[in-house]
Amino acid sequence: MTTTAAESPPTMAAEHVAETTTTTDASAPHVPIPRRGVDYRDKIVLAPMVRSGELPSRLLALKYGADLVWGPETVDRSMIGTTKKTNPRTGCIEWSRTSHDKETVLYRIDPARESSRLIYQIGTNSPTRAVEAAKLFAEHGCPKSFSTDGGMGAALLRTPDLLASILTALVEEVGKPYEIGISVKIRLLETPELTSSLVNKLCKTGITGLTIHCRTTPMRPRERAIREQLRMIGDICRSHGVACLMNGDVAPTNKGSPSPKNTASTAP
């Protein structure tokens, strides 16, 4: 499960693939991968985005070699109170809501083709609602992991204590009981010092993975990603035994492996 923070959703451009590189360090701690969790190491993935990541995009990414796929950021309130059913025609599991006699499908997964590689991304700013929304999926064993995106508005990046409390609640009330990994996606802050402080705090919550979008909140996809902080972020994650994935300016898979001199790794 991943949590997200994106106040005004960025337009989609060449940020569709995230990647992780690893190094081996026998002295680094290691966060155990839960039984139903994800090993993020050495993976090419469909990156966690705000609006993109619906079922057709995920299946297409898997077809062309993605190891893991994130669903779109799904607001916690939108999922709470939904009805789950299996579509007899497609075999897909659907979560829907009925309003004014009209049923709307809010989330759809194909368990046969993606459940073992799908990460459900929650948009939230509340520990209580995040847990409630996550349990809708966890109880049915559907996604491989959960992620939260720095939080339901870039403001959550400005409230690291709240973001940490959301992650801690997800780890303790969903991750551990259901043996599912919890991860988080964030953007860079204004200075390396602020980013370093945030990453350190989040890595102490019990998460198994952190995705860094190498742009600050105001930056648009057409602006060059800031990769100079990757080594610092990777080193912090490695020191906590947390996997680190990056995205930004990675589109074709043959461009998805930056030089080891410029990046640091992730989980031991």
XYZ file of C-alpha atoms in Angstrom:
268
model
C 0.000 0.000 0.000
C 1.290 3.447 -0.821
C 0.111 6.812 0.433
C 0.284 9.951 -1.688
C 0.430 13.722 -1.499
C -0.357 15.667 -4.624
C -2.367 18.814 -4.144
C -2.786 19.664 -7.783
C -2.316 16.501 -9.858
C 0.644 16.807 -12.213
C 0.102 16.346 -15.908
C 1.329 13.037 -17.218
C 4.496 12.960 -19.250
C 7.694 10.927 -19.258
C 7.408 9.774 -15.688
C 5.663 6.494 -16.242
C 8.383 4.153 -15.105
C 10.126 4.068 -11.774
C 13.158 1.969 -11.081
C 15.204 0.730 -8.218
C 18.859 -0.239 -8.062
C 20.482 -2.149 -5.269
C 23.836 -2.588 -3.687
C 24.973 -5.103 -1.143
C 26.040 -3.910 2.294
C 26.321 -6.600 4.916
C 26.311 -4.027 7.714
C 23.046 -2.375 6.652
C 19.837 -3.352 8.438
C 17.154 -5.200 6.553
C 13.404 -4.778 6.870
C 11.927 -8.276 6.449
C 9.649 -8.618 3.436
C 6.169 -9.609 4.674
C 4.761 -12.934 3.505
C 2.356 -11.144 1.149
C 4.693 -8.224 0.574
C 6.845 -7.005 -2.285
C 10.571 -7.271 -2.884
C 11.249 -3.965 -4.637
C 14.891 -4.671 -5.419
C 16.017 -4.556 -9.051
C 12.518 -3.889 -10.352
C 11.197 -1.841 -13.257
C 7.735 -0.619 -12.331
C 4.792 1.430 -13.514
C 5.302 4.446 -11.277
C 2.746 5.637 -8.729
C 0.904 8.512 -10.399
C -2.148 10.546 -9.503
C -4.601 9.958 -12.330
C -2.924 7.324 -14.462
C -2.654 3.670 -13.501
C -6.119 2.302 -14.247
C -6.472 -1.387 -15.123
C -5.755 -1.111 -18.900
C -2.543 0.847 -18.246
C -1.429 -1.637 -15.619
C -2.044 -4.672 -17.812
C -0.247 -3.014 -20.735
C 2.738 -2.208 -18.521
C 2.869 -5.800 -17.276
C 2.679 -7.084 -20.846
C 5.709 -5.016 -21.812
C 7.877 -6.038 -18.895
C 6.934 -4.131 -15.753
C 7.600 -6.151 -12.612
C 5.184 -4.183 -10.406
C 2.345 -1.751 -11.085
C 0.767 0.968 -8.964
C -2.891 1.852 -9.298
C -3.956 5.509 -9.472
C -4.117 7.534 -6.289
C -7.505 6.607 -4.811
C -8.928 8.910 -2.160
C -9.746 7.060 1.044
C -13.237 8.585 1.397
C -14.195 7.418 -2.094
C -13.585 3.767 -1.201
C -15.136 3.674 2.264
C -18.682 2.349 1.952
C -18.242 0.790 -1.484
C -19.601 -2.607 -2.511
C -17.254 -5.332 -3.746
C -18.255 -7.894 -6.343
C -16.736 -10.111 -9.020
C -17.695 -9.313 -12.594
C -18.890 -12.664 -14.029
C -17.986 -11.660 -17.573
C -14.400 -10.524 -17.001
C -13.468 -12.153 -13.705
C -12.347 -8.761 -12.422
C -13.010 -7.693 -8.847
C -14.804 -4.349 -8.731
C -15.532 -1.854 -5.968
C -18.542 0.299 -6.809
C -20.934 2.841 -5.360
C -24.565 3.458 -6.333
C -25.963 6.973 -6.456
C -29.287 8.061 -7.977
C -29.851 4.480 -9.195
C -26.586 4.556 -11.122
C -23.711 2.253 -10.243
C -20.192 3.617 -10.660
C -17.138 1.361 -10.534
C -14.424 3.164 -8.572
C -11.691 0.542 -8.622
C -11.134 -2.606 -10.644
C -8.454 -5.278 -10.518
C -7.730 -8.403 -12.531
C -6.695 -10.923 -9.852
C -5.498 -13.500 -12.360
C -3.038 -11.193 -14.085
C -2.002 -8.571 -11.580
C -2.915 -9.222 -7.964
C 0.546 -10.526 -7.069
C 2.158 -7.442 -8.636
C -0.347 -4.687 -7.849
C 0.265 -1.963 -5.287
C -2.844 -0.096 -4.159
C -2.177 3.621 -3.751
C -4.212 5.537 -1.168
C -4.632 9.300 -1.109
C -5.209 10.234 2.514
C -4.599 12.766 5.248
C -6.063 10.719 8.097
C -4.598 7.655 9.848
C -8.095 6.380 10.686
C -9.498 6.666 7.162
C -6.310 5.305 5.620
C -6.603 2.147 7.711
C -10.322 1.773 6.989
C -9.815 2.113 3.233
C -6.829 -0.236 3.244
C -8.707 -2.968 5.060
C -11.319 -3.063 2.286
C -8.618 -4.582 0.103
C -6.428 -6.339 2.641
C -9.258 -8.495 3.954
C -9.748 -9.963 0.491
C -6.054 -10.559 -0.153
C -6.183 -8.597 -3.375
C -3.219 -6.249 -3.695
C 0.342 -7.315 -3.115
C 1.141 -4.202 -1.125
C -0.188 -0.800 -0.115
C 1.273 2.630 -0.711
C 0.481 6.122 0.460
C 1.483 9.165 -1.525
C 2.954 11.753 0.735
C -0.462 12.761 1.228
C -3.731 14.059 -0.211
C -2.209 17.368 -1.042
C 1.372 18.479 -1.004
C 0.547 20.040 2.345
C 1.150 16.637 3.918
C 4.809 16.957 2.979
C 4.746 20.044 5.208
C 3.344 18.047 8.107
C 5.815 15.182 8.450
C 4.473 14.158 11.855
C 1.010 13.578 10.377
C 2.444 11.668 7.432
C 4.513 9.524 9.788
C 1.447 8.828 11.935
C -0.485 7.674 8.861
C 2.304 5.297 7.886
C 2.679 3.989 11.425
C -1.068 3.306 11.624
C -0.992 1.460 8.307
C 2.034 -0.600 9.343
C 0.589 -1.551 12.742
C -3.088 -2.033 11.816
C -2.836 -3.325 8.244
C 0.726 -4.260 7.352
C 1.498 -6.498 10.310
C -1.903 -8.212 10.764
C -2.306 -8.950 7.057
C 1.413 -9.483 6.330
C 1.408 -6.771 3.676
C 4.114 -4.193 2.958
C 3.504 -0.463 3.355
C 5.370 2.114 1.281
C 5.204 5.840 0.627
C 5.741 8.133 -2.344
C 7.077 11.653 -1.851
C 8.535 14.506 -3.850
C 11.694 16.438 -3.110
C 11.449 19.343 -0.696
C 13.095 22.729 -1.244
C 16.481 21.782 0.177
C 18.440 18.554 0.566
C 18.359 19.083 4.334
C 14.554 19.136 4.442
C 14.340 16.094 2.172
C 16.870 14.210 4.298
C 14.959 14.958 7.500
C 11.668 13.791 5.980
C 13.094 10.575 4.531
C 14.731 9.697 7.854
C 11.459 10.207 9.712
C 9.417 8.129 7.270
C 11.919 5.270 7.192
C 11.501 4.869 10.953
C 7.773 4.074 10.686
C 8.203 0.457 9.585
C 7.664 0.947 5.845
C 9.324 -1.468 3.450
C 9.680 0.926 0.503
C 9.938 4.611 -0.417
C 9.429 6.046 -3.890
C 10.962 9.433 -4.580
C 9.695 11.528 -7.466
C 12.766 13.578 -8.283
C 10.925 16.873 -8.610
C 9.640 19.411 -6.115
C 5.890 19.974 -5.812
C 5.718 23.044 -8.120
C 7.744 21.359 -10.875
C 6.025 20.027 -13.984
C 6.973 16.864 -15.916
C 8.580 18.922 -18.698
C 11.145 20.224 -16.217
C 14.283 18.149 -15.764
C 14.163 15.789 -12.800
C 16.599 16.578 -9.981
C 18.637 13.414 -9.593
C 21.499 14.917 -7.634
C 19.832 13.998 -4.331
C 19.332 10.338 -5.220
C 22.525 9.119 -3.597
C 21.670 10.865 -0.343
C 18.123 9.484 -0.318
C 19.277 6.004 -1.274
C 21.899 6.002 1.466
C 19.322 7.008 4.078
C 16.902 4.314 2.938
C 19.655 1.701 2.925
C 20.700 2.667 6.450
C 17.163 1.788 7.583
C 16.855 -1.323 5.406
C 14.117 0.305 3.312
C 13.916 -0.146 -0.470
C 14.168 3.077 -2.478
C 12.617 3.547 -5.906
C 12.931 6.622 -8.073
C 10.958 8.106 -10.901
C 11.050 11.190 -13.047
C 12.430 11.421 -16.611
C 12.321 7.640 -17.082
C 10.147 6.474 -19.965
C 11.625 3.624 -22.071
C 13.021 0.738 -20.065
C 16.439 1.060 -21.712
C 16.726 4.455 -19.983
C 15.766 3.076 -16.605
C 19.185 2.353 -15.130
C 21.099 5.492 -14.167
C 24.813 5.271 -13.544
C 25.700 3.792 -10.146
C 27.932 6.836 -9.669
C 24.836 9.022 -9.567
C 22.467 6.815 -7.627
C 22.586 4.861 -4.471
C 20.803 1.862 -3.732
C 18.069 0.643 -1.809
C 17.471 -2.369 0.298
C 20.228 -4.780 1.293
